[in-house]
mmCIF file of C-alpha atoms in Angstrom:
data_model
loop_
_atom_site.group_PDB
_atom_site.id
_atom_site.type_symbol
_atom_site.label_atom_id
_atom_site.label_comp_id
_atom_site.label_asym_id
_atom_site.label_seq_id
_atom_site.Cartn_x
_atom_site.Cartn_y
_atom_site.Cartn_z
ATOM 1 C CA MET A 138 -200.023 202.935 39.107
ATOM 2 C CA LYS A 139 -197.354 205.339 40.273
ATOM 3 C CA ILE A 140 -199.075 208.239 42.026
ATOM 4 C CA ALA A 141 -197.679 211.314 43.751
ATOM 5 C CA HIS A 142 -199.728 213.589 45.995
ATOM 6 C CA VAL A 143 -198.519 217.150 46.585
ATOM 7 C CA VAL A 144 -199.326 219.090 49.782
ATOM 8 C CA PRO A 145 -197.665 222.045 51.524
ATOM 9 C CA ALA A 146 -197.121 220.265 54.853
ATOM 10 C CA LEU A 147 -198.407 217.204 56.681
ATOM 11 C CA THR A 148 -200.584 219.058 59.157
ATOM 12 C CA LYS A 149 -204.096 218.474 60.512
ATOM 13 C CA GLY A 150 -205.831 220.527 57.816
ATOM 14 C CA GLY A 151 -208.705 219.040 55.839
ATOM 15 C CA GLY A 152 -206.930 219.000 52.467
ATOM 16 C CA GLU A 153 -203.807 217.490 53.988
ATOM 17 C CA LYS A 154 -205.822 214.836 55.820
ATOM 18 C CA CYS A 155 -207.708 214.008 52.620
ATOM 19 C CA ALA A 156 -204.414 213.606 50.685
ATOM 20 C CA ALA A 157 -203.044 211.321 53.416
ATOM 21 C CA GLU A 158 -206.193 209.179 53.341
ATOM 22 C CA LEU A 159 -206.043 208.894 49.551
ATOM 23 C CA ALA A 160 -202.351 207.977 49.707
ATOM 24 C CA ASN A 161 -202.940 205.294 52.338
ATOM 25 C CA HIS A 162 -205.914 203.844 50.441
ATOM 26 C CA ALA A 163 -203.975 203.651 47.170
ATOM 27 C CA ALA A 164 -200.969 202.066 48.925
ATOM 28 C CA ARG A 165 -203.259 199.432 50.486
ATOM 29 C CA VAL A 166 -204.504 198.353 47.061
ATOM 30 C CA GLY A 167 -200.994 198.065 45.642
ATOM 31 C CA HIS A 168 -200.185 201.371 43.978
ATOM 32 C CA GLU A 169 -196.750 202.970 44.343
ATOM 33 C CA ILE A 170 -197.382 206.164 46.316
ATOM 34 C CA THR A 171 -195.212 209.183 47.015
ATOM 35 C CA VAL A 172 -196.284 212.240 48.959
ATOM 36 C CA ILE A 173 -194.362 215.356 47.959
ATOM 37 C CA VAL A 174 -194.425 217.794 50.865
ATOM 38 C CA GLY A 175 -193.367 221.434 50.797
ATOM 39 C CA TRP A 176 -191.616 221.421 54.166
ATOM 40 C CA PRO A 177 -191.418 219.207 57.253
ATOM 41 C CA VAL A 178 -193.473 219.791 60.395
ATOM 42 C CA ASN A 179 -193.881 217.804 63.607
ATOM 43 C CA PRO A 180 -194.454 214.220 62.357
ATOM 44 C CA ILE A 181 -197.058 213.527 65.032
ATOM 45 C CA LEU A 182 -199.474 215.880 63.224
ATOM 46 C CA LEU A 183 -199.980 213.611 60.192
ATOM 47 C CA ARG A 184 -196.731 212.046 58.928
ATOM 48 C CA GLU A 185 -196.963 209.172 61.397
ATOM 49 C CA LYS A 186 -200.429 208.303 60.074
ATOM 50 C CA LEU A 187 -199.089 207.456 56.624
ATOM 51 C CA LEU A 188 -198.468 203.790 55.936
ATOM 52 C CA PRO A 189 -194.828 202.659 55.803
ATOM 53 C CA ASP A 190 -195.242 201.925 52.064
ATOM 54 C CA VAL A 191 -195.955 205.613 51.367
ATOM 55 C CA ARG A 192 -192.749 207.408 50.432
ATOM 56 C CA VAL A 193 -192.464 211.021 51.619
ATOM 57 C CA LEU A 194 -190.223 213.574 49.884
ATOM 58 C CA TYR A 195 -189.694 217.130 51.097
ATOM 59 C CA VAL A 196 -189.177 220.026 48.725
ATOM 60 C CA SER A 197 -187.251 222.128 51.260
ATOM 61 C CA LYS A 198 -186.940 223.241 54.837
ATOM 62 C CA LYS A 199 -189.639 225.647 56.003
ATOM 63 C CA PRO A 200 -189.317 228.643 53.674
ATOM 64 C CA ARG A 201 -188.758 232.102 55.100
ATOM 65 C CA SER A 202 -190.960 233.798 52.505
ATOM 66 C CA LYS A 203 -193.528 233.039 49.803
ATOM 67 C CA LEU A 204 -190.949 233.916 47.169
ATOM 68 C CA GLU A 205 -188.516 231.340 48.584
ATOM 69 C CA LEU A 206 -191.362 228.814 48.762
ATOM 70 C CA TYR A 207 -192.044 229.025 45.029
ATOM 71 C CA ILE A 208 -188.395 229.297 43.986
ATOM 72 C CA ASN A 209 -187.813 226.065 45.921
ATOM 73 C CA LEU A 210 -190.643 224.457 43.937
ATOM 74 C CA ILE A 211 -189.087 225.401 40.610
ATOM 75 C CA ILE A 212 -185.690 224.071 41.676
ATOM 76 C CA TRP A 213 -187.173 220.852 43.087
ATOM 77 C CA ILE A 214 -189.201 220.121 39.955
ATOM 78 C CA TRP A 215 -186.131 220.679 37.789
ATOM 79 C CA LYS A 216 -183.936 218.422 39.938
ATOM 80 C CA HIS A 217 -186.595 215.695 40.083
ATOM 81 C CA ARG A 218 -187.929 215.952 36.532
ATOM 82 C CA LYS A 219 -186.908 212.377 35.620
ATOM 83 C CA PHE A 220 -188.588 211.067 38.781
ATOM 84 C CA LEU A 221 -191.773 213.008 37.957
ATOM 85 C CA GLU A 222 -191.807 211.762 34.345
ATOM 86 C CA LYS A 223 -192.058 208.205 35.700
ATOM 87 C CA LYS A 224 -195.279 208.981 37.604
ATOM 88 C CA ASP A 225 -198.644 208.163 36.065
ATOM 89 C CA VAL A 226 -200.539 210.742 38.129
ATOM 90 C CA VAL A 227 -199.558 213.799 40.162
ATOM 91 C CA HIS A 228 -202.471 214.759 42.418
ATOM 92 C CA CYS A 229 -202.192 218.366 43.584
ATOM 93 C CA HIS A 230 -203.879 219.581 46.773
ATOM 94 C CA LEU A 231 -204.396 223.104 48.098
ATOM 95 C CA SER A 232 -202.794 226.258 46.662
ATOM 96 C CA TYR A 233 -199.264 224.932 47.045
ATOM 97 C CA GLY A 234 -200.073 221.765 45.141
ATOM 98 C CA THR A 235 -201.914 223.733 42.489
ATOM 99 C CA ILE A 236 -198.846 225.891 41.825
ATOM 100 C CA PHE A 237 -196.746 222.699 41.731
ATOM 101 C CA GLY A 238 -199.140 221.278 39.118
ATOM 102 C CA PHE A 239 -198.995 224.478 37.072
ATOM 103 C CA LEU A 240 -195.186 224.413 37.021
ATOM 104 C CA LEU A 241 -195.152 220.714 36.189
ATOM 105 C CA LYS A 242 -197.626 221.282 33.348
ATOM 106 C CA LYS A 243 -195.358 223.974 31.892
ATOM 107 C CA TRP A 244 -192.398 221.577 32.060
ATOM 108 C CA ARG A 245 -194.513 218.778 30.589
ATOM 109 C CA SER A 246 -195.674 220.942 27.667
ATOM 110 C CA PHE A 247 -192.081 221.981 26.967
ATOM 111 C CA LYS A 248 -191.166 218.276 26.724
ATOM 112 C CA LEU A 249 -194.272 217.587 24.613
ATOM 113 C CA ASN A 250 -195.136 214.854 27.074
ATOM 114 C CA ARG A 251 -198.566 213.813 28.394
ATOM 115 C CA VAL A 252 -197.211 212.076 31.477
ATOM 116 C CA PRO A 253 -197.815 212.460 34.284
ATOM 117 C CA VAL A 254 -201.514 213.234 34.282
ATOM 118 C CA ILE A 255 -202.092 216.234 36.544
ATOM 119 C CA VAL A 256 -205.121 216.055 38.826
ATOM 120 C CA GLN A 257 -206.088 218.969 41.009
ATOM 121 C CA THR A 258 -208.449 218.850 43.970
ATOM 122 C CA ASN A 259 -210.087 222.137 44.854
ATOM 123 C CA HIS A 260 -210.726 221.930 48.594
ATOM 124 C CA SER A 261 -212.322 225.398 48.792
ATOM 125 C CA VAL A 262 -215.377 224.832 46.579
ATOM 126 C CA GLY A 263 -218.458 226.217 48.269
ATOM 127 C CA ALA A 264 -216.431 228.333 50.709
ATOM 128 C CA PRO A 265 -216.405 232.126 50.582
ATOM 129 C CA VAL A 266 -213.406 232.977 48.393
ATOM 130 C CA SER A 267 -212.364 236.426 47.183
ATOM 131 C CA PHE A 268 -212.865 237.320 43.532
ATOM 132 C CA LEU A 269 -209.109 237.511 42.930
ATOM 133 C CA ARG A 270 -208.422 234.138 44.567
ATOM 134 C CA ARG A 271 -211.235 232.494 42.604
ATOM 135 C CA ARG A 272 -209.855 233.912 39.352
ATOM 136 C CA LEU A 273 -206.411 232.526 40.206
ATOM 137 C CA GLN A 274 -207.909 229.136 41.071
ATOM 138 C CA SER A 275 -209.811 229.145 37.789
ATOM 139 C CA PHE A 276 -206.691 230.016 35.772
ATOM 140 C CA LEU A 277 -204.691 227.262 37.473
ATOM 141 C CA ALA A 278 -207.524 224.733 37.094
ATOM 142 C CA LYS A 279 -207.379 225.278 33.325
ATOM 143 C CA GLN A 280 -203.824 223.916 33.404
ATOM 144 C CA CYS A 281 -204.678 220.481 34.829
ATOM 145 C CA ASP A 282 -205.971 217.358 33.120
ATOM 146 C CA ALA A 283 -208.606 216.515 35.720
ATOM 147 C CA LEU A 284 -210.309 218.453 38.493
ATOM 148 C CA ALA A 285 -211.895 217.045 41.631
ATOM 149 C CA LEU A 286 -214.305 219.305 43.506
ATOM 150 C CA ILE A 287 -215.249 218.557 47.118
ATOM 151 C CA ALA A 288 -218.692 220.150 46.814
ATOM 152 C CA SER A 289 -221.056 221.524 44.227
ATOM 153 C CA ASP A 290 -221.453 225.234 43.605
ATOM 154 C CA GLU A 291 -222.644 227.430 40.769
ATOM 155 C CA TYR A 292 -219.252 228.898 39.825
ATOM 156 C CA TRP A 293 -217.447 225.549 39.478
ATOM 157 C CA SER A 294 -220.399 223.881 37.762
ATOM 158 C CA SER A 295 -220.238 226.662 35.184
ATOM 159 C CA PHE A 296 -216.461 226.216 34.924
ATOM 160 C CA ALA A 297 -216.902 222.495 34.171
ATOM 161 C CA MET A 298 -219.450 223.251 31.436
ATOM 162 C CA LYS A 299 -217.126 225.829 29.818
ATOM 163 C CA HIS A 300 -214.096 223.483 29.914
ATOM 164 C CA PRO A 301 -215.331 220.029 28.855
ATOM 165 C CA LYS A 302 -211.791 218.823 28.029
ATOM 166 C CA ILE A 303 -210.921 218.950 31.729
ATOM 167 C CA LEU A 304 -212.390 215.862 33.344
ATOM 168 C CA THR A 305 -214.259 217.325 36.326
ATOM 169 C CA LYS A 306 -215.932 215.287 39.041
ATOM 170 C CA ILE A 307 -217.536 216.149 42.355
ATOM 171 C CA ILE A 308 -216.259 213.952 45.146
ATOM 172 C CA PHE A 309 -218.063 215.137 48.235
ATOM 173 C CA ASN A 310 -215.740 215.904 51.102
ATOM 174 C CA GLY A 311 -215.601 213.188 53.662
ATOM 175 C CA ILE A 312 -212.813 211.194 55.204
ATOM 176 C CA SER A 313 -212.697 208.491 57.823
ATOM 177 C CA GLN A 314 -212.191 209.524 61.432
#
């Protein structure tokens, strides 16, 4: 399979570490893996832990504002649309990845295409999240094809019941040390 993971930066955060572990695992078993990263940071934080087979692409330099961050995403997706159409799965992590997946889904629906499959991992399930943020996460989750939750909670269990067309699985958080 051709899989792309999307993260904001390759830092020591839990979601980023999880994406790196998934990328390395999939590369070890023979999948073609790309990690799409919002902006570069010190490679010692996590980049150097990716296997040599894992391709890393950067969307832009570190953005100066949130507006620039998301404009860069739109431009990058447009410029790389043919590349993205060749992927089987785009796995979106954290808020940045979720927005990437939303934009990609809009492009995909415009093309009347079902590829790539868009998977979103919600790394904040079970954590205290504001009402507004949860509503945004819920709206964006409705745009993906599959949803991975790192824990079980009442809100997301209810979401899964209300949206049976979105394949939703709980994959308890846990990565190797």
